[in-house]
PDB file of N, CA and C in Angstrom:
ATOM      1  N   UNK A   1      23.557  16.400 -75.837  1.00  0.00           N
ATOM      2  CA  UNK A   1      22.699  16.244 -74.970  1.00  0.00           C
ATOM      3  C   UNK A   1      20.715  15.544 -75.446  1.00  0.00           C
ATOM      4  N   UNK A   2      20.401  15.182 -74.843  1.00  0.00           N
ATOM      5  CA  UNK A   2      19.202  14.360 -74.989  1.00  0.00           C
ATOM      6  C   UNK A   2      18.523  15.442 -75.139  1.00  0.00           C
ATOM      7  N   UNK A   3      17.599  15.463 -76.174  1.00  0.00           N
ATOM      8  CA  UNK A   3      15.993  16.890 -76.302  1.00  0.00           C
ATOM      9  C   UNK A   3      15.512  16.664 -75.409  1.00  0.00           C
ATOM     10  N   UNK A   4      15.108  15.666 -74.507  1.00  0.00           N
ATOM     11  CA  UNK A   4      14.207  15.364 -73.436  1.00  0.00           C
ATOM     12  C   UNK A   4      15.289  16.137 -71.875  1.00  0.00           C
ATOM     13  N   UNK A   5      16.184  16.283 -72.114  1.00  0.00           N
ATOM     14  CA  UNK A   5      16.748  16.946 -70.539  1.00  0.00           C
ATOM     15  C   UNK A   5      16.912  18.180 -71.226  1.00  0.00           C
ATOM     16  N   UNK A   6      16.797  19.000 -72.515  1.00  0.00           N
ATOM     17  CA  UNK A   6      17.497  20.533 -72.851  1.00  0.00           C
ATOM     18  C   UNK A   6      16.139  21.190 -71.790  1.00  0.00           C
ATOM     19  N   UNK A   7      16.680  22.297 -70.666  1.00  0.00           N
ATOM     20  CA  UNK A   7      16.054  22.750 -70.155  1.00  0.00           C
ATOM     21  C   UNK A   7      15.033  24.009 -71.243  1.00  0.00           C
ATOM     22  N   UNK A   8      13.521  23.749 -70.643  1.00  0.00           N
ATOM     23  CA  UNK A   8      12.706  24.431 -71.838  1.00  0.00           C
ATOM     24  C   UNK A   8      12.586  26.121 -71.450  1.00  0.00           C
ATOM     25  N   UNK A   9      12.352  27.070 -72.177  1.00  0.00           N
ATOM     26  CA  UNK A   9      12.442  28.495 -71.930  1.00  0.00           C
ATOM     27  C   UNK A   9      10.632  28.532 -71.478  1.00  0.00           C
ATOM     28  N   UNK A  10      11.546  29.936 -71.304  1.00  0.00           N
ATOM     29  CA  UNK A  10       9.729  30.566 -70.377  1.00  0.00           C
ATOM     30  C   UNK A  10       8.601  30.670 -71.169  1.00  0.00           C
ATOM     31  N   UNK A  11       9.115  31.141 -72.507  1.00  0.00           N
ATOM     32  CA  UNK A  11       7.842  31.067 -73.602  1.00  0.00           C
ATOM     33  C   UNK A  11       7.082  29.336 -74.027  1.00  0.00           C
ATOM     34  N   UNK A  12       8.153  28.323 -73.625  1.00  0.00           N
ATOM     35  CA  UNK A  12       7.762  26.970 -74.553  1.00  0.00           C
ATOM     36  C   UNK A  12       7.086  26.458 -73.025  1.00  0.00           C
ATOM     37  N   UNK A  13       7.800  26.605 -71.590  1.00  0.00           N
ATOM     38  CA  UNK A  13       6.760  26.694 -70.969  1.00  0.00           C
ATOM     39  C   UNK A  13       5.494  27.290 -70.201  1.00  0.00           C
ATOM     40  N   UNK A  14       4.944  28.187 -70.551  1.00  0.00           N
ATOM     41  CA  UNK A  14       3.984  28.641 -70.860  1.00  0.00           C
ATOM     42  C   UNK A  14       3.091  28.207 -71.652  1.00  0.00           C
ATOM     43  N   UNK A  15       3.681  27.859 -73.129  1.00  0.00           N
ATOM     44  CA  UNK A  15       2.822  27.196 -74.156  1.00  0.00           C
ATOM     45  C   UNK A  15       2.413  26.419 -73.895  1.00  0.00           C
ATOM     46  N   UNK A  16       3.518  25.355 -72.971  1.00  0.00           N
ATOM     47  CA  UNK A  16       2.996  24.001 -72.509  1.00  0.00           C
ATOM     48  C   UNK A  16       2.394  23.882 -71.504  1.00  0.00           C
ATOM     49  N   UNK A  17       2.531  24.585 -70.149  1.00  0.00           N
ATOM     50  CA  UNK A  17       1.477  24.993 -69.514  1.00  0.00           C
ATOM     51  C   UNK A  17      -0.308  25.433 -69.629  1.00  0.00           C
ATOM     52  N   UNK A  18      -0.282  25.651 -71.179  1.00  0.00           N
ATOM     53  CA  UNK A  18      -1.728  26.184 -71.505  1.00  0.00           C
ATOM     54  C   UNK A  18      -2.557  24.357 -71.904  1.00  0.00           C
ATOM     55  N   UNK A  19      -1.343  23.325 -72.037  1.00  0.00           N
ATOM     56  CA  UNK A  19      -2.158  22.031 -72.782  1.00  0.00           C
ATOM     57  C   UNK A  19      -2.668  21.582 -70.856  1.00  0.00           C
ATOM     58  N   UNK A  20      -2.280  22.054 -70.035  1.00  0.00           N
ATOM     59  CA  UNK A  20      -2.396  21.573 -68.599  1.00  0.00           C
ATOM     60  C   UNK A  20      -2.999  22.116 -67.704  1.00  0.00           C
ATOM     61  N   UNK A  21      -4.592  22.411 -67.752  1.00  0.00           N
ATOM     62  CA  UNK A  21      -5.269  23.204 -67.063  1.00  0.00           C
ATOM     63  C   UNK A  21      -4.616  22.327 -65.600  1.00  0.00           C
ATOM     64  N   UNK A  22      -4.722  23.643 -64.393  1.00  0.00           N
ATOM     65  CA  UNK A  22      -4.505  23.448 -63.269  1.00  0.00           C
ATOM     66  C   UNK A  22      -3.067  23.079 -63.048  1.00  0.00           C
ATOM     67  N   UNK A  23      -2.445  23.281 -63.847  1.00  0.00           N
ATOM     68  CA  UNK A  23      -0.948  23.198 -63.858  1.00  0.00           C
ATOM     69  C   UNK A  23       0.140  24.416 -63.269  1.00  0.00           C
ATOM     70  N   UNK A  24       0.935  24.550 -62.620  1.00  0.00           N
ATOM     71  CA  UNK A  24       1.368  26.017 -62.642  1.00  0.00           C
ATOM     72  C   UNK A  24       2.941  25.962 -62.410  1.00  0.00           C
ATOM     73  N   UNK A  25       3.775  26.685 -62.110  1.00  0.00           N
ATOM     74  CA  UNK A  25       5.214  26.808 -62.001  1.00  0.00           C
ATOM     75  C   UNK A  25       5.354  27.288 -61.013  1.00  0.00           C
ATOM     76  N   UNK A  26       6.011  26.580 -59.750  1.00  0.00           N
ATOM     77  CA  UNK A  26       6.065  27.550 -58.570  1.00  0.00           C
ATOM     78  C   UNK A  26       7.332  26.846 -58.323  1.00  0.00           C
ATOM     79  N   UNK A  27       8.388  27.436 -57.936  1.00  0.00           N
ATOM     80  CA  UNK A  27       9.770  27.719 -57.205  1.00  0.00           C
ATOM     81  C   UNK A  27      10.457  26.930 -57.883  1.00  0.00           C
ATOM     82  N   UNK A  28      10.265  27.410 -59.591  1.00  0.00           N
ATOM     83  CA  UNK A  28      10.502  26.489 -60.392  1.00  0.00           C
ATOM     84  C   UNK A  28      10.772  24.852 -60.437  1.00  0.00           C
ATOM     85  N   UNK A  29       9.238  24.523 -60.170  1.00  0.00           N
ATOM     86  CA  UNK A  29       8.699  23.144 -60.179  1.00  0.00           C
ATOM     87  C   UNK A  29       7.558  23.436 -61.183  1.00  0.00           C
ATOM     88  N   UNK A  30       7.244  22.176 -61.803  1.00  0.00           N
ATOM     89  CA  UNK A  30       6.593  21.997 -62.091  1.00  0.00           C
ATOM     90  C   UNK A  30       4.843  21.706 -61.081  1.00  0.00           C
ATOM     91  N   UNK A  31       3.999  21.593 -60.843  1.00  0.00           N
ATOM     92  CA  UNK A  31       3.237  21.236 -59.867  1.00  0.00           C
ATOM     93  C   UNK A  31       2.084  21.320 -59.824  1.00  0.00           C
ATOM     94  N   UNK A  32       1.190  20.888 -59.510  1.00  0.00           N
ATOM     95  CA  UNK A  32      -0.587  20.694 -59.350  1.00  0.00           C
ATOM     96  C   UNK A  32      -0.686  20.208 -58.343  1.00  0.00           C
ATOM     97  N   UNK A  33      -2.122  20.705 -57.644  1.00  0.00           N
ATOM     98  CA  UNK A  33      -2.642  19.888 -56.447  1.00  0.00           C
ATOM     99  C   UNK A  33      -4.123  19.218 -56.979  1.00  0.00           C
ATOM    100  N   UNK A  34      -4.327  18.091 -56.102  1.00  0.00           N
ATOM    101  CA  UNK A  34      -5.722  16.832 -56.381  1.00  0.00           C
ATOM    102  C   UNK A  34      -6.162  17.083 -54.973  1.00  0.00           C
ATOM    103  N   UNK A  35      -7.761  17.067 -55.575  1.00  0.00           N
ATOM    104  CA  UNK A  35      -8.079  16.960 -54.231  1.00  0.00           C
ATOM    105  C   UNK A  35      -9.288  16.238 -54.424  1.00  0.00           C
ATOM    106  N   UNK A  36      -9.730  14.948 -53.598  1.00  0.00           N
ATOM    107  CA  UNK A  36     -10.030  13.545 -53.219  1.00  0.00           C
ATOM    108  C   UNK A  36     -11.418  13.604 -52.832  1.00  0.00           C
ATOM    109  N   UNK A  37     -12.397  12.727 -52.510  1.00  0.00           N
ATOM    110  CA  UNK A  37     -13.314  12.622 -51.629  1.00  0.00           C
ATOM    111  C   UNK A  37     -13.305  11.799 -50.000  1.00  0.00           C
ATOM    112  N   UNK A  38     -11.841  11.702 -50.088  1.00  0.00           N
ATOM    113  CA  UNK A  38     -11.622  10.274 -49.283  1.00  0.00           C
ATOM    114  C   UNK A  38     -10.013  10.489 -49.136  1.00  0.00           C
ATOM    115  N   UNK A  39      -9.185   9.364 -48.003  1.00  0.00           N
ATOM    116  CA  UNK A  39      -8.174   9.310 -48.046  1.00  0.00           C
ATOM    117  C   UNK A  39      -8.020   7.733 -49.154  1.00  0.00           C
ATOM    118  N   UNK A  40      -8.684   7.333 -49.049  1.00  0.00           N
ATOM    119  CA  UNK A  40      -8.232   5.592 -50.289  1.00  0.00           C
ATOM    120  C   UNK A  40      -7.991   6.248 -51.443  1.00  0.00           C
ATOM    121  N   UNK A  41      -8.685   7.266 -52.572  1.00  0.00           N
ATOM    122  CA  UNK A  41      -8.480   7.594 -53.553  1.00  0.00           C
ATOM    123  C   UNK A  41      -7.402   8.050 -53.899  1.00  0.00           C
ATOM    124  N   UNK A  42      -6.790   9.202 -52.745  1.00  0.00           N
ATOM    125  CA  UNK A  42      -5.468   9.597 -52.997  1.00  0.00           C
ATOM    126  C   UNK A  42      -4.533   9.206 -52.831  1.00  0.00           C
ATOM    127  N   UNK A  43      -4.283   7.811 -51.893  1.00  0.00           N
ATOM    128  CA  UNK A  43      -3.241   6.991 -51.729  1.00  0.00           C
ATOM    129  C   UNK A  43      -3.605   6.026 -52.904  1.00  0.00           C
ATOM    130  N   UNK A  44      -4.437   5.901 -53.176  1.00  0.00           N
ATOM    131  CA  UNK A  44      -4.444   4.996 -54.468  1.00  0.00           C
ATOM    132  C   UNK A  44      -3.975   5.731 -55.919  1.00  0.00           C
ATOM    133  N   UNK A  45      -4.152   6.965 -55.906  1.00  0.00           N
ATOM    134  CA  UNK A  45      -3.169   7.705 -57.215  1.00  0.00           C
ATOM    135  C   UNK A  45      -1.872   7.825 -56.460  1.00  0.00           C
ATOM    136  N   UNK A  46      -1.415   8.157 -55.682  1.00  0.00           N
ATOM    137  CA  UNK A  46      -0.087   7.748 -55.110  1.00  0.00           C
ATOM    138  C   UNK A  46       0.499   6.875 -56.229  1.00  0.00           C
ATOM    139  N   UNK A  47       0.006   5.750 -55.740  1.00  0.00           N
ATOM    140  CA  UNK A  47       0.938   4.314 -55.959  1.00  0.00           C
ATOM    141  C   UNK A  47       0.664   4.330 -57.648  1.00  0.00           C
ATOM    142  N   UNK A  48       0.230   4.817 -58.617  1.00  0.00           N
ATOM    143  CA  UNK A  48      -0.613   4.773 -59.940  1.00  0.00           C
ATOM    144  C   UNK A  48       0.458   5.764 -60.159  1.00  0.00           C
ATOM    145  N   UNK A  49       0.989   6.915 -59.866  1.00  0.00           N
ATOM    146  CA  UNK A  49       1.551   7.354 -60.338  1.00  0.00           C
ATOM    147  C   UNK A  49       3.339   6.780 -59.692  1.00  0.00           C
ATOM    148  N   UNK A  50       3.348   6.603 -58.495  1.00  0.00           N
ATOM    149  CA  UNK A  50       4.579   5.665 -58.713  1.00  0.00           C
ATOM    150  C   UNK A  50       5.157   4.590 -59.486  1.00  0.00           C
ATOM    151  N   UNK A  51       3.796   3.793 -60.243  1.00  0.00           N
ATOM    152  CA  UNK A  51       4.142   2.630 -61.294  1.00  0.00           C
ATOM    153  C   UNK A  51       4.535   3.650 -62.638  1.00  0.00           C
ATOM    154  N   UNK A  52       3.590   4.979 -62.724  1.00  0.00           N
ATOM    155  CA  UNK A  52       4.095   5.650 -64.047  1.00  0.00           C
ATOM    156  C   UNK A  52       5.543   6.205 -64.287  1.00  0.00           C
ATOM    157  N   UNK A  53       6.077   6.709 -62.606  1.00  0.00           N
ATOM    158  CA  UNK A  53       7.335   7.460 -62.588  1.00  0.00           C
ATOM    159  C   UNK A  53       8.531   6.176 -62.674  1.00  0.00           C
ATOM    160  N   UNK A  54       8.231   4.795 -62.510  1.00  0.00           N
ATOM    161  CA  UNK A  54       9.169   3.990 -62.732  1.00  0.00           C
ATOM    162  C   UNK A  54       9.175   3.326 -63.981  1.00  0.00           C
ATOM    163  N   UNK A  55       8.230   3.503 -64.747  1.00  0.00           N
ATOM    164  CA  UNK A  55       8.178   3.851 -66.110  1.00  0.00           C
ATOM    165  C   UNK A  55       8.598   4.179 -67.193  1.00  0.00           C
ATOM    166  N   UNK A  56       8.635   5.806 -66.377  1.00  0.00           N
ATOM    167  CA  UNK A  56       9.545   6.645 -67.448  1.00  0.00           C
ATOM    168  C   UNK A  56      10.586   7.119 -66.507  1.00  0.00           C
ATOM    169  N   UNK A  57      11.080   6.074 -65.514  1.00  0.00           N
ATOM    170  CA  UNK A  57      12.591   6.454 -64.881  1.00  0.00           C
ATOM    171  C   UNK A  57      12.595   7.923 -64.937  1.00  0.00           C
ATOM    172  N   UNK A  58      11.619   8.963 -64.285  1.00  0.00           N
ATOM    173  CA  UNK A  58      11.252  10.135 -64.067  1.00  0.00           C
ATOM    174  C   UNK A  58      10.206  10.321 -62.407  1.00  0.00           C
ATOM    175  N   UNK A  59      10.953  10.618 -61.904  1.00  0.00           N
ATOM    176  CA  UNK A  59      10.142  10.551 -60.424  1.00  0.00           C
ATOM    177  C   UNK A  59       9.781  12.629 -60.067  1.00  0.00           C
ATOM    178  N   UNK A  60       8.305  12.601 -59.091  1.00  0.00           N
ATOM    179  CA  UNK A  60       7.685  14.034 -59.348  1.00  0.00           C
ATOM    180  C   UNK A  60       8.079  13.609 -56.949  1.00  0.00           C
ATOM    181  N   UNK A  61       7.803  14.961 -56.497  1.00  0.00           N
ATOM    182  CA  UNK A  61       7.569  14.825 -55.237  1.00  0.00           C
ATOM    183  C   UNK A  61       6.245  14.686 -55.046  1.00  0.00           C
ATOM    184  N   UNK A  62       5.565  13.854 -54.061  1.00  0.00           N
ATOM    185  CA  UNK A  62       4.435  13.858 -53.918  1.00  0.00           C
ATOM    186  C   UNK A  62       4.125  13.971 -52.731  1.00  0.00           C
ATOM    187  N   UNK A  63       3.077  14.837 -52.353  1.00  0.00           N
ATOM    188  CA  UNK A  63       3.006  15.041 -50.841  1.00  0.00           C
ATOM    189  C   UNK A  63       0.856  14.498 -50.784  1.00  0.00           C
ATOM    190  N   UNK A  64       0.860  13.215 -49.796  1.00  0.00           N
ATOM    191  CA  UNK A  64       0.125  13.121 -49.976  1.00  0.00           C
ATOM    192  C   UNK A  64      -0.958  13.948 -48.581  1.00  0.00           C
ATOM    193  N   UNK A  65      -1.754  13.853 -48.333  1.00  0.00           N
ATOM    194  CA  UNK A  65      -2.881  14.448 -47.510  1.00  0.00           C
ATOM    195  C   UNK A  65      -3.754  13.445 -47.443  1.00  0.00           C
ATOM    196  N   UNK A  66      -4.909  13.511 -46.027  1.00  0.00           N
ATOM    197  CA  UNK A  66      -5.706  12.468 -45.925  1.00  0.00           C
ATOM    198  C   UNK A  66      -6.509  12.957 -47.308  1.00  0.00           C
ATOM    199  N   UNK A  67      -7.201  13.807 -47.724  1.00  0.00           N
ATOM    200  CA  UNK A  67      -8.248  13.754 -49.200  1.00  0.00           C
ATOM    201  C   UNK A  67      -6.985  15.092 -50.286  1.00  0.00           C
ATOM    202  N   UNK A  68      -6.004  14.925 -50.271  1.00  0.00           N
ATOM    203  CA  UNK A  68      -5.503  15.840 -51.306  1.00  0.00           C
ATOM    204  C   UNK A  68      -4.237  15.338 -51.427  1.00  0.00           C
ATOM    205  N   UNK A  69      -3.745  15.793 -52.608  1.00  0.00           N
ATOM    206  CA  UNK A  69      -2.199  15.131 -53.341  1.00  0.00           C
ATOM    207  C   UNK A  69      -1.643  16.640 -53.900  1.00  0.00           C
ATOM    208  N   UNK A  70      -0.210  16.603 -53.449  1.00  0.00           N
ATOM    209  CA  UNK A  70       0.545  17.762 -54.260  1.00  0.00           C
ATOM    210  C   UNK A  70       1.680  17.308 -55.125  1.00  0.00           C
ATOM    211  N   UNK A  71       1.531  17.506 -56.355  1.00  0.00           N
ATOM    212  CA  UNK A  71       2.260  16.971 -56.998  1.00  0.00           C
ATOM    213  C   UNK A  71       3.547  18.334 -57.987  1.00  0.00           C
ATOM    214  N   UNK A  72       4.804  17.891 -57.513  1.00  0.00           N
ATOM    215  CA  UNK A  72       6.085  18.762 -57.948  1.00  0.00           C
ATOM    216  C   UNK A  72       6.906  18.031 -58.936  1.00  0.00           C
ATOM    217  N   UNK A  73       7.665  18.589 -59.805  1.00  0.00           N
ATOM    218  CA  UNK A  73       8.610  17.925 -60.415  1.00  0.00           C
ATOM    219  C   UNK A  73       8.912  19.277 -61.234  1.00  0.00           C
ATOM    220  N   UNK A  74      11.094  18.453 -61.166  1.00  0.00           N
ATOM    221  CA  UNK A  74      11.658  19.588 -62.246  1.00  0.00           C
ATOM    222  C   UNK A  74      12.916  18.286 -62.392  1.00  0.00           C
ATOM    223  N   UNK A  75      13.336  18.253 -63.632  1.00  0.00           N
ATOM    224  CA  UNK A  75      14.595  17.520 -63.731  1.00  0.00           C
ATOM    225  C   UNK A  75      15.931  17.542 -62.702  1.00  0.00           C
ATOM    226  N   UNK A  76      15.998  16.905 -61.648  1.00  0.00           N
ATOM    227  CA  UNK A  76      17.154  16.769 -61.065  1.00  0.00           C
ATOM    228  C   UNK A  76      18.579  17.244 -61.763  1.00  0.00           C
ATOM    229  N   UNK A  77      18.656  16.061 -62.735  1.00  0.00           N
ATOM    230  CA  UNK A  77      19.967  16.004 -63.348  1.00  0.00           C
ATOM    231  C   UNK A  77      20.439  16.987 -64.115  1.00  0.00           C
ATOM    232  N   UNK A  78      19.864  18.219 -64.454  1.00  0.00           N
ATOM    233  CA  UNK A  78      20.464  19.162 -65.318  1.00  0.00           C
ATOM    234  C   UNK A  78      19.903  19.943 -64.223  1.00  0.00           C
ATOM    235  N   UNK A  79      20.226  20.282 -62.669  1.00  0.00           N
ATOM    236  CA  UNK A  79      20.054  21.082 -62.105  1.00  0.00           C
ATOM    237  C   UNK A  79      18.593  22.238 -61.478  1.00  0.00           C
ATOM    238  N   UNK A  80      18.040  20.870 -61.780  1.00  0.00           N
ATOM    239  CA  UNK A  80      16.349  21.517 -61.227  1.00  0.00           C
ATOM    240  C   UNK A  80      15.431  22.183 -62.260  1.00  0.00           C
ATOM    241  N   UNK A  81      15.648  21.541 -63.618  1.00  0.00           N
ATOM    242  CA  UNK A  81      15.237  22.996 -64.394  1.00  0.00           C
ATOM    243  C   UNK A  81      14.025  22.117 -64.933  1.00  0.00           C
ATOM    244  N   UNK A  82      13.245  23.166 -65.610  1.00  0.00           N
ATOM    245  CA  UNK A  82      12.169  22.280 -66.093  1.00  0.00           C
ATOM    246  C   UNK A  82      12.023  21.800 -67.904  1.00  0.00           C
ATOM    247  N   UNK A  83      11.953  20.388 -67.940  1.00  0.00           N
ATOM    248  CA  UNK A  83      12.442  19.709 -69.405  1.00  0.00           C
ATOM    249  C   UNK A  83      10.726  19.025 -69.699  1.00  0.00           C
ATOM    250  N   UNK A  84      11.055  18.597 -70.945  1.00  0.00           N
ATOM    251  CA  UNK A  84       9.803  17.727 -71.464  1.00  0.00           C
ATOM    252  C   UNK A  84       9.494  16.374 -70.679  1.00  0.00           C
ATOM    253  N   UNK A  85      10.936  16.106 -70.220  1.00  0.00           N
ATOM    254  CA  UNK A  85      10.434  14.870 -68.912  1.00  0.00           C
ATOM    255  C   UNK A  85       9.220  15.087 -68.314  1.00  0.00           C
ATOM    256  N   UNK A  86       9.069  16.645 -68.170  1.00  0.00           N
ATOM    257  CA  UNK A  86       8.407  16.414 -66.534  1.00  0.00           C
ATOM    258  C   UNK A  86       7.035  17.052 -67.312  1.00  0.00           C
ATOM    259  N   UNK A  87       7.024  17.456 -68.821  1.00  0.00           N
ATOM    260  CA  UNK A  87       5.453  17.734 -68.930  1.00  0.00           C
ATOM    261  C   UNK A  87       5.405  16.574 -69.355  1.00  0.00           C
ATOM    262  N   UNK A  88       5.969  15.326 -69.888  1.00  0.00           N
ATOM    263  CA  UNK A  88       5.609  14.196 -70.325  1.00  0.00           C
ATOM    264  C   UNK A  88       4.794  13.752 -68.820  1.00  0.00           C
ATOM    265  N   UNK A  89       5.579  13.585 -67.419  1.00  0.00           N
ATOM    266  CA  UNK A  89       4.724  12.602 -66.598  1.00  0.00           C
ATOM    267  C   UNK A  89       3.779  13.561 -66.274  1.00  0.00           C
ATOM    268  N   UNK A  90       3.496  15.092 -66.442  1.00  0.00           N
ATOM    269  CA  UNK A  90       2.405  16.109 -65.739  1.00  0.00           C
ATOM    270  C   UNK A  90       0.927  15.423 -66.838  1.00  0.00           C
ATOM    271  N   UNK A  91       1.407  15.391 -68.079  1.00  0.00           N
ATOM    272  CA  UNK A  91       0.295  14.835 -68.801  1.00  0.00           C
ATOM    273  C   UNK A  91      -0.063  13.525 -68.679  1.00  0.00           C
ATOM    274  N   UNK A  92       0.870  11.904 -68.462  1.00  0.00           N
ATOM    275  CA  UNK A  92       0.574  11.002 -67.787  1.00  0.00           C
ATOM    276  C   UNK A  92      -0.739  10.811 -66.940  1.00  0.00           C
ATOM    277  N   UNK A  93      -0.063  11.929 -65.843  1.00  0.00           N
ATOM    278  CA  UNK A  93      -1.156  11.954 -64.265  1.00  0.00           C
ATOM    279  C   UNK A  93      -2.151  12.383 -64.475  1.00  0.00           C
ATOM    280  N   UNK A  94      -1.776  13.267 -65.647  1.00  0.00           N
ATOM    281  CA  UNK A  94      -3.964  13.758 -65.586  1.00  0.00           C
ATOM    282  C   UNK A  94      -4.513  12.871 -66.757  1.00  0.00           C
ATOM    283  N   UNK A  95      -4.040  12.064 -67.202  1.00  0.00           N
ATOM    284  CA  UNK A  95      -4.812  10.893 -67.546  1.00  0.00           C
ATOM    285  C   UNK A  95      -5.398   9.696 -66.966  1.00  0.00           C
ATOM    286  N   UNK A  96      -4.669   9.658 -65.568  1.00  0.00           N
ATOM    287  CA  UNK A  96      -4.712   8.974 -64.831  1.00  0.00           C
ATOM    288  C   UNK A  96      -6.029   9.684 -63.640  1.00  0.00           C
ATOM    289  N   UNK A  97      -5.896  10.617 -63.364  1.00  0.00           N
ATOM    290  CA  UNK A  97      -6.599  11.072 -62.580  1.00  0.00           C
ATOM    291  C   UNK A  97      -8.120  11.283 -62.227  1.00  0.00           C
ATOM    292  N   UNK A  98      -8.483  11.460 -63.891  1.00  0.00           N
ATOM    293  CA  UNK A  98     -10.073  10.801 -63.747  1.00  0.00           C
ATOM    294  C   UNK A  98     -10.403   9.896 -62.923  1.00  0.00           C
ATOM    295  N   UNK A  99      -9.679   8.859 -63.544  1.00  0.00           N
ATOM    296  CA  UNK A  99      -9.954   7.185 -62.858  1.00  0.00           C
ATOM    297  C   UNK A  99     -10.328   7.085 -61.394  1.00  0.00           C
ATOM    298  N   UNK A 100      -9.396   7.932 -60.799  1.00  0.00           N
ATOM    299  CA  UNK A 100      -8.908   8.262 -58.901  1.00  0.00           C
ATOM    300  C   UNK A 100      -9.805   9.201 -58.258  1.00  0.00           C
ATOM    301  N   UNK A 101     -11.140  10.108 -59.292  1.00  0.00           N
ATOM    302  CA  UNK A 101     -11.508  10.646 -59.178  1.00  0.00           C
ATOM    303  C   UNK A 101     -11.235  12.295 -58.738  1.00  0.00           C
ATOM    304  N   UNK A 102     -10.062  12.144 -58.774  1.00  0.00           N
ATOM    305  CA  UNK A 102      -9.283  13.593 -58.544  1.00  0.00           C
ATOM    306  C   UNK A 102      -9.949  14.468 -59.362  1.00  0.00           C
ATOM    307  N   UNK A 103     -10.049  16.113 -58.653  1.00  0.00           N
ATOM    308  CA  UNK A 103     -10.335  17.330 -58.475  1.00  0.00           C
ATOM    309  C   UNK A 103      -9.185  18.288 -58.521  1.00  0.00           C
TER     310      UNK A 103
END
């Protein structure tokens, strides 16, 4: 099995979460919520995340509100466990968030 697809242990997840302030594990998914100064910046970030997801071939659940965006991800192909792929996507999202005014 591809090492990227192997489920991470609880300790590995805890260690990796330390690198991602604002992210947590809820219901077996890696999650983060963002707030914005309006709807357009939130919607623009959804489009930007969609581009990254297509590039990576790995997709999160995105819930868009007026000035909020919730991101939840795990690896469906191995039974909904958290893997390196999920943390890779989370890091890419964190890289673009400031450019959209996310907080």
